[in-house]
Amino acid sequence: MKQLIDVDNFGGTDADNDDILLQAFEDHEAYVDVLSLRRHMIIGKKGSGKTAIFKKLLTMKSHDHFAYGHTFSDYPWHHHELQARIGIPDYDKYTHSWKYLILISAAKIALNQDQSLPYDSSSISDMIRLESFIVDTYGTRDPDLSQIFLPTRRLKLKPYFEIDWKLLKVGIAPESVPVTELPKIIQDVNRELLKTVLRSLNPNHKYFIAFDQLDLGFDPNNSEYSSRLIGLLLASRDINNIAKEFGVKFFVVICLRDDIYECLHFEDKNKLTENCVSMIEWDSPGTRKTLKALMEKRFGIVLGDELVQDVPWDSVF
């Protein structure tokens, strides 16, 4: 065990640059809820540890754990906004474009990370279909997700998916659909793509698509921002529910500030809060976790005491 005189610090407050913080979150209820696929919305105050959980998910090394993370620091929102569906409530107009983004993210994991795939003979045809669609549409097995809604993009949907082609404008070939036409058929595309993705994934493995830093550009008076965010919450819930029905451990995780969540108003919010939200809190009636205990865990990690996991506060101060 190190002596205090040999310790420079007990870590920082920035999850991006503090590995100690990541270790200290391993047993927090919110992180356990995510790993056990119970609750997928991590809601908490700024600085409460949401990004630590996000980064912990992405950096966890295991043969049966795969994750992809989105932060949107340089995401072309103006392209995504063009995917809004017309003629439906504002809170739902981005739901399907988020589902599409999530499913393409899952395809990246399937095609580039999980070496067990195809995991059996029954999944081979779905893996071939998934790879062919991705490569023929994006030119690579590992597409840049910031470019999937690029207005010049064309999707090769046929012969991979069965869709009502009559929804397309006259003269548009199913083998080359402009991405600007995607909102008209995206519900059918997502239905087919979701089945293909879920049938491709190994049911013995866990797959996570995580979203963080959704507060970038937050403006409580910007209705488009609120609509996009609500759409993501609804899309994540729907996909997680269907994955569970398929018996696949595929989980979309949302990390969001509590003040932003409070600003959002939509149908089923109460039900979503009750069933899907895990609050990341400290020193509150809703958790057993305290900031003092968090620091004691840090002490144990930094001082290197292998026999005692947590070093008591009084031993340091």
CSV table of C-alpha atoms in Angstrom, one decimal:
chain,number,residue,atom,x,y,z
A,1,MET,CA,0.0,0.0,0.0
A,2,LYS,CA,1.3,3.4,-1.0
A,3,GLN,CA,2.0,6.1,1.6
A,4,LEU,CA,0.1,9.4,1.3
A,5,ILE,CA,3.3,11.3,0.7
A,6,ASP,CA,3.8,9.3,-2.5
A,7,VAL,CA,0.3,10.3,-3.9
A,8,ASP,CA,0.0,13.3,-6.1
A,9,ASN,CA,-3.8,13.3,-6.3
A,10,PHE,CA,-6.9,11.1,-6.1
A,11,GLY,CA,-8.0,11.7,-9.6
A,12,GLY,CA,-10.0,14.5,-11.3
A,13,THR,CA,-13.5,15.4,-12.1
A,14,ASP,CA,-13.4,15.0,-15.8
A,15,ALA,CA,-14.5,11.5,-16.9
A,16,ASP,CA,-12.7,11.9,-20.2
A,17,ASN,CA,-9.3,12.1,-18.4
A,18,ASP,CA,-9.8,10.2,-15.2
A,19,ASP,CA,-9.6,6.4,-15.3
A,20,ILE,CA,-9.9,6.3,-11.5
A,21,LEU,CA,-13.4,7.8,-11.8
A,22,LEU,CA,-14.4,5.1,-14.2
A,23,GLN,CA,-13.4,2.3,-11.7
A,24,ALA,CA,-15.2,4.0,-8.9
A,25,PHE,CA,-18.6,3.8,-10.7
A,26,GLU,CA,-18.5,0.0,-11.2
A,27,ASP,CA,-21.2,-0.7,-8.5
A,28,HIS,CA,-23.4,2.4,-8.9
A,29,GLU,CA,-27.1,1.4,-9.3
A,30,ALA,CA,-27.4,3.3,-12.6
A,31,TYR,CA,-24.4,1.5,-14.1
A,32,VAL,CA,-25.7,-1.9,-12.8
A,33,ASP,CA,-29.2,-1.1,-14.3
A,34,VAL,CA,-27.6,-0.6,-17.7
A,35,LEU,CA,-25.4,-3.7,-17.6
A,36,SER,CA,-28.3,-5.8,-16.5
A,37,LEU,CA,-30.5,-4.3,-19.4
A,38,ARG,CA,-33.1,-3.1,-16.9
A,39,ARG,CA,-33.2,0.6,-17.4
A,40,HIS,CA,-31.6,2.5,-20.3
A,41,MET,CA,-32.0,6.2,-19.5
A,42,ILE,CA,-29.4,7.6,-17.1
A,43,ILE,CA,-30.6,10.9,-15.9
A,44,GLY,CA,-28.7,13.1,-13.5
A,45,LYS,CA,-27.3,16.6,-12.8
A,46,LYS,CA,-24.4,18.0,-14.6
A,47,GLY,CA,-21.2,16.5,-13.2
A,48,SER,CA,-23.1,13.6,-11.5
A,49,GLY,CA,-21.2,10.9,-13.4
A,50,LYS,CA,-23.2,10.3,-16.6
A,51,THR,CA,-20.2,10.5,-18.8
A,52,ALA,CA,-18.3,8.2,-16.5
A,53,ILE,CA,-20.9,5.5,-17.1
A,54,PHE,CA,-20.9,6.2,-20.8
A,55,LYS,CA,-17.1,5.9,-21.1
A,56,LYS,CA,-17.2,2.8,-18.8
A,57,LEU,CA,-19.5,1.1,-21.3
A,58,LEU,CA,-17.3,1.9,-24.2
A,59,THR,CA,-14.0,0.9,-22.6
A,60,MET,CA,-15.1,-2.3,-21.0
A,61,LYS,CA,-13.1,-5.2,-22.5
A,62,SER,CA,-14.7,-8.6,-22.8
A,63,HIS,CA,-15.2,-11.2,-25.5
A,64,ASP,CA,-19.0,-10.9,-25.2
A,65,HIS,CA,-19.4,-7.1,-24.7
A,66,PHE,CA,-19.6,-4.7,-27.6
A,67,ALA,CA,-20.4,-1.0,-27.6
A,68,TYR,CA,-20.5,2.1,-29.8
A,69,GLY,CA,-20.9,5.6,-28.5
A,70,HIS,CA,-22.3,8.9,-29.9
A,71,THR,CA,-21.4,12.3,-28.6
A,72,PHE,CA,-22.4,14.6,-31.6
A,73,SER,CA,-19.8,17.2,-31.0
A,74,ASP,CA,-19.5,17.8,-34.8
A,75,TYR,CA,-22.7,16.0,-36.0
A,76,PRO,CA,-24.4,17.6,-39.1
A,77,TRP,CA,-27.7,18.3,-37.5
A,78,HIS,CA,-28.9,20.2,-40.5
A,79,HIS,CA,-28.8,16.9,-42.5
A,80,HIS,CA,-30.7,15.0,-39.7
A,81,GLU,CA,-33.4,17.7,-39.6
A,82,LEU,CA,-34.2,16.9,-43.3
A,83,GLN,CA,-35.2,13.5,-42.2
A,84,ALA,CA,-38.2,14.8,-40.1
A,85,ARG,CA,-41.4,13.0,-41.1
A,86,ILE,CA,-44.3,15.3,-42.2
A,87,GLY,CA,-47.9,15.1,-41.1
A,88,ILE,CA,-47.3,13.5,-37.6
A,89,PRO,CA,-46.9,15.1,-34.1
A,90,ASP,CA,-43.7,17.0,-33.6
A,91,TYR,CA,-42.6,14.8,-30.7
A,92,ASP,CA,-42.6,11.7,-33.0
A,93,LYS,CA,-41.3,13.1,-36.3
A,94,TYR,CA,-37.6,12.2,-35.6
A,95,THR,CA,-38.3,8.8,-34.0
A,96,HIS,CA,-37.7,6.8,-37.2
A,97,SER,CA,-34.5,8.7,-38.3
A,98,TRP,CA,-33.0,7.9,-34.8
A,99,LYS,CA,-34.0,4.2,-35.2
A,100,TYR,CA,-32.2,4.2,-38.6
A,101,LEU,CA,-29.0,5.7,-37.1
A,102,ILE,CA,-29.1,3.3,-34.2
A,103,LEU,CA,-29.5,0.3,-36.5
A,104,ILE,CA,-26.6,1.4,-38.8
A,105,SER,CA,-24.5,1.8,-35.6
A,106,ALA,CA,-25.4,-1.8,-34.6
A,107,ALA,CA,-24.5,-2.9,-38.1
A,108,LYS,CA,-21.0,-1.4,-37.6
A,109,ILE,CA,-20.6,-3.5,-34.5
A,110,ALA,CA,-21.8,-6.6,-36.2
A,111,LEU,CA,-19.6,-6.2,-39.3
A,112,ASN,CA,-16.4,-4.8,-37.6
A,113,GLN,CA,-16.2,-5.8,-33.9
A,114,ASP,CA,-17.9,-9.1,-33.1
A,115,GLN,CA,-15.7,-11.8,-34.6
A,116,SER,CA,-18.2,-14.6,-33.6
A,117,LEU,CA,-20.7,-13.5,-36.3
A,118,PRO,CA,-22.3,-15.2,-38.1
A,119,TYR,CA,-22.8,-17.2,-34.8
A,120,ASP,CA,-24.7,-20.1,-36.4
A,121,SER,CA,-25.9,-21.3,-39.8
A,122,SER,CA,-29.4,-19.7,-39.4
A,123,SER,CA,-27.8,-16.2,-39.2
A,124,ILE,CA,-25.6,-16.4,-42.2
A,125,SER,CA,-28.2,-15.2,-44.7
A,126,ASP,CA,-29.0,-12.2,-42.5
A,127,MET,CA,-25.3,-11.3,-42.1
A,128,ILE,CA,-24.9,-11.5,-45.9
A,129,ARG,CA,-27.9,-9.3,-46.4
A,130,LEU,CA,-26.7,-6.7,-43.8
A,131,GLU,CA,-23.2,-6.5,-45.2
A,132,SER,CA,-24.4,-6.3,-48.8
A,133,PHE,CA,-26.8,-3.4,-48.0
A,134,ILE,CA,-24.2,-1.5,-46.0
A,135,VAL,CA,-21.4,-1.9,-48.5
A,136,ASP,CA,-23.6,-1.2,-51.6
A,137,THR,CA,-25.1,1.9,-50.0
A,138,TYR,CA,-22.1,3.4,-48.1
A,139,GLY,CA,-19.1,1.8,-50.0
A,140,THR,CA,-17.6,0.3,-46.8
A,141,ARG,CA,-18.4,-2.1,-44.0
A,142,ASP,CA,-17.6,0.7,-41.5
A,143,PRO,CA,-19.5,3.8,-42.7
A,144,ASP,CA,-19.0,7.3,-41.1
A,145,LEU,CA,-22.2,7.8,-39.2
A,146,SER,CA,-22.0,11.6,-39.5
A,147,GLN,CA,-22.5,11.1,-43.3
A,148,ILE,CA,-25.5,8.6,-43.4
A,149,PHE,CA,-28.0,11.4,-44.0
A,150,LEU,CA,-25.9,13.3,-46.5
A,151,PRO,CA,-28.4,14.7,-49.0
A,152,THR,CA,-26.4,13.3,-52.0
A,153,ARG,CA,-26.5,9.8,-50.5
A,154,ARG,CA,-28.4,7.1,-52.4
A,155,LEU,CA,-29.7,3.9,-50.7
A,156,LYS,CA,-29.6,0.5,-52.4
A,157,LEU,CA,-32.7,-1.0,-50.7
A,158,LYS,CA,-33.6,-3.6,-53.4
A,159,PRO,CA,-33.1,-6.6,-53.4
A,160,TYR,CA,-32.3,-6.6,-49.6
A,161,PHE,CA,-35.6,-5.4,-48.1
A,162,GLU,CA,-39.3,-6.0,-48.9
A,163,ILE,CA,-40.9,-2.6,-48.9
A,164,ASP,CA,-44.0,-1.0,-50.5
A,165,TRP,CA,-42.2,0.6,-53.4
A,166,LYS,CA,-45.4,2.5,-54.4
A,167,LEU,CA,-44.6,5.0,-51.6
A,168,LEU,CA,-41.7,6.3,-53.7
A,169,LYS,CA,-42.1,9.0,-56.3
A,170,VAL,CA,-42.6,7.8,-59.9
A,171,GLY,CA,-39.2,7.3,-61.6
A,172,ILE,CA,-37.2,6.5,-58.4
A,173,ALA,CA,-35.6,3.1,-58.6
A,174,PRO,CA,-35.5,1.0,-55.4
A,175,GLU,CA,-31.9,0.2,-56.2
A,176,SER,CA,-31.0,3.9,-55.9
A,177,VAL,CA,-33.2,5.8,-53.5
A,178,PRO,CA,-32.1,9.4,-52.7
A,179,VAL,CA,-31.8,9.8,-48.9
A,180,THR,CA,-34.1,12.8,-49.2
A,181,GLU,CA,-36.9,10.3,-50.0
A,182,LEU,CA,-36.1,8.1,-47.0
A,183,PRO,CA,-38.7,9.7,-44.6
A,184,LYS,CA,-41.5,8.4,-46.9
A,185,ILE,CA,-40.4,4.8,-46.5
A,186,ILE,CA,-38.3,4.9,-43.4
A,187,GLN,CA,-40.9,3.0,-41.3
A,188,ASP,CA,-40.8,0.1,-43.6
A,189,VAL,CA,-37.0,0.3,-44.0
A,190,ASN,CA,-36.5,0.2,-40.2
A,191,ARG,CA,-38.8,-2.7,-39.8
A,192,GLU,CA,-36.8,-4.8,-42.3
A,193,LEU,CA,-33.4,-3.5,-41.1
A,194,LEU,CA,-34.3,-4.2,-37.5
A,195,LYS,CA,-35.2,-7.8,-38.1
A,196,THR,CA,-32.0,-8.3,-40.1
A,197,VAL,CA,-29.8,-6.7,-37.4
A,198,LEU,CA,-31.4,-8.6,-34.5
A,199,ARG,CA,-31.2,-12.0,-36.3
A,200,SER,CA,-27.5,-11.3,-37.1
A,201,LEU,CA,-26.5,-10.6,-33.5
A,202,ASN,CA,-25.2,-13.3,-31.1
A,203,PRO,CA,-27.9,-13.9,-28.4
A,204,ASN,CA,-25.1,-14.8,-26.0
A,205,HIS,CA,-23.4,-11.5,-26.3
A,206,LYS,CA,-24.3,-8.0,-25.1
A,207,TYR,CA,-24.4,-5.0,-27.5
A,208,PHE,CA,-24.7,-1.4,-26.4
A,209,ILE,CA,-25.3,1.8,-28.4
A,210,ALA,CA,-24.8,4.8,-26.1
A,211,PHE,CA,-25.6,8.5,-26.4
A,212,ASP,CA,-23.9,11.2,-24.3
A,213,GLN,CA,-23.4,15.0,-24.4
A,214,LEU,CA,-26.9,15.6,-25.7
A,215,ASP,CA,-26.8,18.9,-23.9
A,216,LEU,CA,-24.5,20.4,-26.6
A,217,GLY,CA,-26.5,23.3,-28.2
A,218,PHE,CA,-29.4,22.9,-25.8
A,219,ASP,CA,-31.9,25.7,-26.0
A,220,PRO,CA,-35.1,25.3,-24.0
A,221,ASN,CA,-36.9,27.5,-26.5
A,222,ASN,CA,-35.8,25.5,-29.5
A,223,SER,CA,-38.7,23.2,-30.4
A,224,GLU,CA,-36.6,21.3,-33.0
A,225,TYR,CA,-34.0,20.4,-30.4
A,226,SER,CA,-36.8,19.1,-28.1
A,227,SER,CA,-38.4,17.2,-30.9
A,228,ARG,CA,-35.1,15.5,-31.9
A,229,LEU,CA,-34.4,14.6,-28.3
A,230,ILE,CA,-37.9,13.2,-27.6
A,231,GLY,CA,-37.6,11.2,-30.8
A,232,LEU,CA,-34.3,9.6,-29.6
A,233,LEU,CA,-36.0,8.6,-26.2
A,234,LEU,CA,-38.9,7.0,-28.0
A,235,ALA,CA,-36.7,5.3,-30.6
A,236,SER,CA,-34.4,3.8,-27.9
A,237,ARG,CA,-37.4,2.5,-25.9
A,238,ASP,CA,-39.0,0.9,-29.0
A,239,ILE,CA,-35.8,-0.8,-30.1
A,240,ASN,CA,-34.9,-2.1,-26.7
A,241,ASN,CA,-38.4,-3.6,-26.3
A,242,ILE,CA,-38.2,-5.4,-29.7
A,243,ALA,CA,-34.7,-6.7,-29.0
A,244,LYS,CA,-36.0,-8.2,-25.8
A,245,GLU,CA,-38.8,-9.9,-27.7
A,246,PHE,CA,-36.2,-11.3,-30.0
A,247,GLY,CA,-34.2,-12.6,-27.1
A,248,VAL,CA,-31.2,-10.5,-28.1
A,249,LYS,CA,-29.2,-8.5,-25.6
A,250,PHE,CA,-29.1,-5.3,-27.6
A,251,PHE,CA,-29.5,-2.1,-25.5
A,252,VAL,CA,-29.6,1.6,-26.4
A,253,VAL,CA,-28.5,3.8,-23.6
A,254,ILE,CA,-29.2,7.5,-23.1
A,255,CYS,CA,-27.3,9.8,-20.8
A,256,LEU,CA,-29.1,13.0,-20.2
A,257,ARG,CA,-29.1,16.0,-17.8
A,258,ASP,CA,-32.1,16.0,-15.4
A,259,ASP,CA,-33.0,19.7,-16.2
A,260,ILE,CA,-33.2,19.0,-19.9
A,261,TYR,CA,-35.3,15.9,-19.3
A,262,GLU,CA,-37.7,18.0,-17.2
A,263,CYS,CA,-38.1,20.4,-20.1
A,264,LEU,CA,-39.4,17.7,-22.5
A,265,HIS,CA,-43.2,17.1,-22.8
A,266,PHE,CA,-44.7,14.2,-24.7
A,267,GLU,CA,-47.2,11.4,-24.4
A,268,ASP,CA,-46.1,8.4,-22.2
A,269,LYS,CA,-43.4,10.4,-20.5
A,270,ASN,CA,-44.6,9.3,-17.1
A,271,LYS,CA,-44.6,5.7,-18.2
A,272,LEU,CA,-41.1,6.1,-19.6
A,273,THR,CA,-39.9,7.7,-16.4
A,274,GLU,CA,-41.3,4.9,-14.3
A,275,ASN,CA,-40.0,2.0,-16.4
A,276,CYS,CA,-36.8,3.2,-18.1
A,277,VAL,CA,-35.1,5.9,-16.0
A,278,SER,CA,-32.3,5.3,-13.6
A,279,MET,CA,-31.3,8.4,-11.7
A,280,ILE,CA,-27.7,8.9,-11.0
A,281,GLU,CA,-27.6,10.5,-7.5
A,282,TRP,CA,-25.4,10.9,-4.5
A,283,ASP,CA,-26.4,11.5,-0.9
A,284,SER,CA,-30.1,11.3,-1.6
A,285,PRO,CA,-33.0,9.1,-0.3
A,286,GLY,CA,-33.1,7.4,-3.7
A,287,THR,CA,-29.7,5.8,-3.5
A,288,ARG,CA,-27.3,4.1,-1.1
A,289,LYS,CA,-24.4,5.9,-2.7
A,290,THR,CA,-22.6,8.8,-1.1
A,291,LEU,CA,-19.8,11.1,-2.3
A,292,LYS,CA,-17.8,10.1,0.8
A,293,ALA,CA,-18.0,6.4,-0.2
A,294,LEU,CA,-17.0,7.4,-3.7
A,295,MET,CA,-13.9,9.1,-2.4
A,296,GLU,CA,-13.1,6.1,-0.2
A,297,LYS,CA,-13.2,3.9,-3.3
A,298,ARG,CA,-10.8,6.3,-5.0
A,299,PHE,CA,-8.5,6.1,-2.0
A,300,GLY,CA,-8.4,2.3,-2.2
A,301,ILE,CA,-7.7,2.4,-6.0
A,302,VAL,CA,-4.9,5.1,-5.7
A,303,LEU,CA,-3.2,3.8,-2.6
A,304,GLY,CA,-3.2,0.3,-4.1
A,305,ASP,CA,-4.5,-1.7,-1.1
A,306,GLU,CA,-5.3,-5.1,-2.6
A,307,LEU,CA,-6.7,-6.4,0.7
A,308,VAL,CA,-9.1,-3.5,1.4
A,309,GLN,CA,-11.3,-2.4,-1.5
A,310,ASP,CA,-12.2,1.0,0.1
A,311,VAL,CA,-9.9,3.0,2.3
A,312,PRO,CA,-11.8,4.8,5.1
A,313,TRP,CA,-12.0,8.6,5.0
A,314,ASP,CA,-10.5,8.8,8.5
A,315,SER,CA,-7.4,7.0,7.3
A,316,VAL,CA,-6.6,9.8,4.8
A,317,PHE,CA,-7.9,12.9,6.5
